[in-house]
Phi, psi and omega in degrees: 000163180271185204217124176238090194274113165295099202262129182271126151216067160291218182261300201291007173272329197291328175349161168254146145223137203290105196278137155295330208248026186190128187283004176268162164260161188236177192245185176282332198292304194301332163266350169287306192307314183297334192241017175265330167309299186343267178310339177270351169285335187311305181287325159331296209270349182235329193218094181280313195272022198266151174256103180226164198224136201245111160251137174256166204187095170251220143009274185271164162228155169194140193263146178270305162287125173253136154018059163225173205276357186239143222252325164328281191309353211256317151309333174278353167259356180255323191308337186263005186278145199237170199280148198212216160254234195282160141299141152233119227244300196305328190282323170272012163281330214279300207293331185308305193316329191249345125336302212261320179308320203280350181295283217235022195057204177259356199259000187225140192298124169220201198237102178265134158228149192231087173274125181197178206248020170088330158316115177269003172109190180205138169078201179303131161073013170268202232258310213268299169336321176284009214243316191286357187276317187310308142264004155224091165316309196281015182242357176267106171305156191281017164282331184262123194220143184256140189260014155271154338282143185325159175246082179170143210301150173208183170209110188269099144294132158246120146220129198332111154275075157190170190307124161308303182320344188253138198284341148275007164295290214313283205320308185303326170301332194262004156287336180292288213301353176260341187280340187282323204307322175326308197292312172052066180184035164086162163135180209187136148254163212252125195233164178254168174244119197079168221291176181247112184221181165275018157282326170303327166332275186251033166259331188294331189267339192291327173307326195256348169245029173249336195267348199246301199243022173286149174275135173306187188166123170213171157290099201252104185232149151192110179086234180269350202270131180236144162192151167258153212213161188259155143268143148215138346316175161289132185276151188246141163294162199249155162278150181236148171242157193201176174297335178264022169141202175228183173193169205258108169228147183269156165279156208247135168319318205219113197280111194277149149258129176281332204150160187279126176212170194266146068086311197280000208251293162306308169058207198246116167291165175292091165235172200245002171161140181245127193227162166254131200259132197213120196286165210247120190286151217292133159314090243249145208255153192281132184322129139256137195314344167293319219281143200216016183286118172333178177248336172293025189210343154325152191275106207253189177299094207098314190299308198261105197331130165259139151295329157311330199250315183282331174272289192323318183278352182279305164335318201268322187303296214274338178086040190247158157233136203257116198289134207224112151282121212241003197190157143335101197043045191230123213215152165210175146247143191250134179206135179253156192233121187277119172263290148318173142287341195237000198233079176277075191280179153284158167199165191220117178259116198273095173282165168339126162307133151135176203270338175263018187296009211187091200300294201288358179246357193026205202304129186311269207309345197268002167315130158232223194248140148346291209304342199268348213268143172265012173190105183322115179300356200246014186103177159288311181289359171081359197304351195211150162256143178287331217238162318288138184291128184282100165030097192288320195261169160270135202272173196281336194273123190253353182258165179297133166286145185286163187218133142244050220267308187248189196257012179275302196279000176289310164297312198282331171302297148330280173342296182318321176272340169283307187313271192324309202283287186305355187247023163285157337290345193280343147291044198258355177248341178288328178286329160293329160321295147308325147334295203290294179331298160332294211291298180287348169297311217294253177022306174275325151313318199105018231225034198280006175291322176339314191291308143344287204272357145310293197300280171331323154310267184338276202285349171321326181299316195290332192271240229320012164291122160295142196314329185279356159296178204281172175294307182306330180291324201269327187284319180266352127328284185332282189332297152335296189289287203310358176246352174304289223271346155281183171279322185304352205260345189262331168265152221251015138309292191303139184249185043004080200278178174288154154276145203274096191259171172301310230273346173309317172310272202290339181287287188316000000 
């Protein structure tokens, strides 16, 4: 996931503190500085492919780095940070949101750490003003606005360069521990152990990339063919919900491929997070005094056949995707994805735990192979599909569901009542029908501005009857928009019947 390490360069970062194991002094900023290197070799050596991005923050805030893999450029930006004024917490909290959006949007998980010395600031824009605006808004005027929660999934670290022992640390922890709660999506605050030098240093940041960036490692099987393979990002665990309740499930070390399906099948499923699959290289079994293989013929990069390589390219050739079990009733797909023309990966998309996570495919497990079915499901002719699997009951409902999913069907439903409406009176119960349909759909949606731009169709219609319609048409338009527009129309037990006119009368 991606990463925004937030740096404190205030005065007060500048402070000395006397190290034991070294007769020079170092300030908070040189050991925070020490142990954000910590952590990014930590991304040299397991998570290479992490995006991370370096912002300072006193007062003011700005980023020195935007969002890339070299870990280089980003260190060569801490060697150059300079000394600043008071802590302020609202302006770079504010500014992170529109950093991350214009990156990577609101949908992709990413990781705030906020290193800073335990100061929470004074006055306008410190730490405790912010927390309190938030939670009793009516003693805070609206220039103080707390900019939690981000607005895109995150997770808020803070960690502290200072003693747990000293009694205003405590008081500051527990303002963090109320700005991550703000926040409502996790997060921890992080203290060093023992005294503050540069080994506490970067036993403190290994915590924080150990607890966050360990990389995943599995198993990949289908059939006999096996390889171990890496994810990025790393999957987090998920909730699953059931009848008793809900619960916390991990993804399992070792991943099945259940079986093949075509693209066209699959269509686009519901999923909860997409990773890239990399294969991991083979263990290597320990020397023996027999062995008598050069070491340059040994199994180097690229020499030794992968199942990753071989399922990707079969995938991308046949236009198929491979239904993969990652967990106890837990289903994903392998698939390949393209950024380019020239450039393809493997990839693996997680649906919801559970065996129905995927309405059109009905139960996950009850899938089999082609071969058992005693009458080809796709046809002789390949002319038909199995998908989507029908129901055993019968639904309680006799009219067809509405669908607006996209804005064609919304328009065609409208038309459909426009059709009816210019053909009064004698389309006049197929037009209340619909009508009525339209309505009580718009109601379940939530989607009651609808009812407003009907009753404005409808009479645009009415003033646009050419003089030779029946009479009866100008009149049960009105009627139709003048009951849009009531209250009865927002409930959806109430139908909208015709008006009962003379001329109805006498045609009787």
């Amino acid at each position: 996931m991606p990463t925004v390490i937030a740096l404190d360069v205030s005065l007060s970062m500048s402070r000395p503190v006397k190290t034991e194991s070294s007769s020079s002094d170092f300030t908070r900023k040189h050991l925070a500085i020490h142990g954000i290197s910590t952590l990014l070799d930590y991304f040299t050596a397991t998570c290479k492919l992490e995006f991370t991005s370096l912002v300072v923050f006193s007062y003011l805030w700005e980023q020195l780095v935007p969002f890339t893999r070299d870990v280089d450029s980003i260190k060569a930006a801490l060697s150059s940070v300079g000394d600043y004024s008071k802590t302020c917490f609202e302006p770079v909290l504010a500014s992170l949101g529109s950093l991350v959006v214009d990156e990577f949007g609101g949908s992709t998980p990413t990781q705030v750490i906020l290193v800073t010395d335990g100061s929470t600031g004074v006055g306008a824009g410190s730490l405790q003003q912010l927390v309190e605006a938030w939670e009793q808004p009516e003693d805070h005027t609206d220039t103080v606005r707390c900019p939690l929660p981000f607005p895109f999934k995150s997770t808020l670290s803070v960690v502290c360069i200072a003693n747990p022992a000293d009694p205003q640390v405590k008081k500051s922890v527990n303002l963090y521990e109320r700005l991550i709660n703000l926040n409502q999506k996790g997060g921890e605050v992080f203290l060093p152990e023992g005294v503050l030098d540069l080994p506490s240093m970067a036993e403190l940041f290994t915590r924080v990339a150990e607890k966050y960036y360990t990389p995943y490692k599995g198993l990949l099987t289908c059939g006999h063919l096996k390889c171990n393979i890496t994810l990025h990002p790393a999957p987090e665990p998920c909730e699953k919900v059931n009848d008793l309740g809900s619960m916390e499930v991990e993804m399992s070390e070792k991943m099945e491929v259940c079986g093949f399906m075509d693209l066209a099948d699959i269509a686009s499923p519901p999923t909860i997070s997409r990773h890239l699959v990399l294969p991991l290289p083979a263990t290597k079994p320990p020397s023996t005094e027999t062995e008598t293989k050069p070491e340059e013929e040994e199994d180097g990069d690229g020499k030794t056949p992968s199942f990753t390589v071989l399922l990707h390219g079969s995938l991308k050739v046949e236009g198929m995707v491979a239904l993969t079990k990652v967990g106890p009733d837990w289903f994903g797909i392998l698939y390949s994805w393209a950024d380019s023309k020239k450039k393809s990966s493997l990839m693996l998309s997680l649906f919801q735990p559970g065996v129905d996570a995927v309405s059109w495919m009905g139960n996950l497990n009850y899938l089999s192979p082609i071969a058992d079915f005693s009458e080809p499901p796709y046809g002789d002719d390949d002319n038909q599909s199995p998908f989507p699997v029908r129901p055993k009951e019968k639904r309680s409902y006799a009219q067809s569901c509405v669908v607006w999913i996209k804005s064609v069907g919304l328009q065609a439903d409208l038309q459909k009542v426009i059709r009816h409406a210019r053909k009064l009176p004698d389309k006049q119960q197929q037009f209340y029908k619909e009508l009525n349909r339209v309505r009580k759909a718009a109601l379940a949606f939530g989607f009651v501005e609808l009812l407003e731009a009907m009753a404005a169709m409808l009479e645009r219609e009415c003033t646009m009857l050419p003089g030779t319609s029946h009479p009866d048409a100008a009149l049960q338009l009105t009627h139709a928009a003048s009951k849009l527009h009531m209250e009865m129309a927002k409930d959806a037990s109430q139908i909208i019947m015709p008006l009962r006119t003379n001329f109805a009368q006498e045609d009787g």
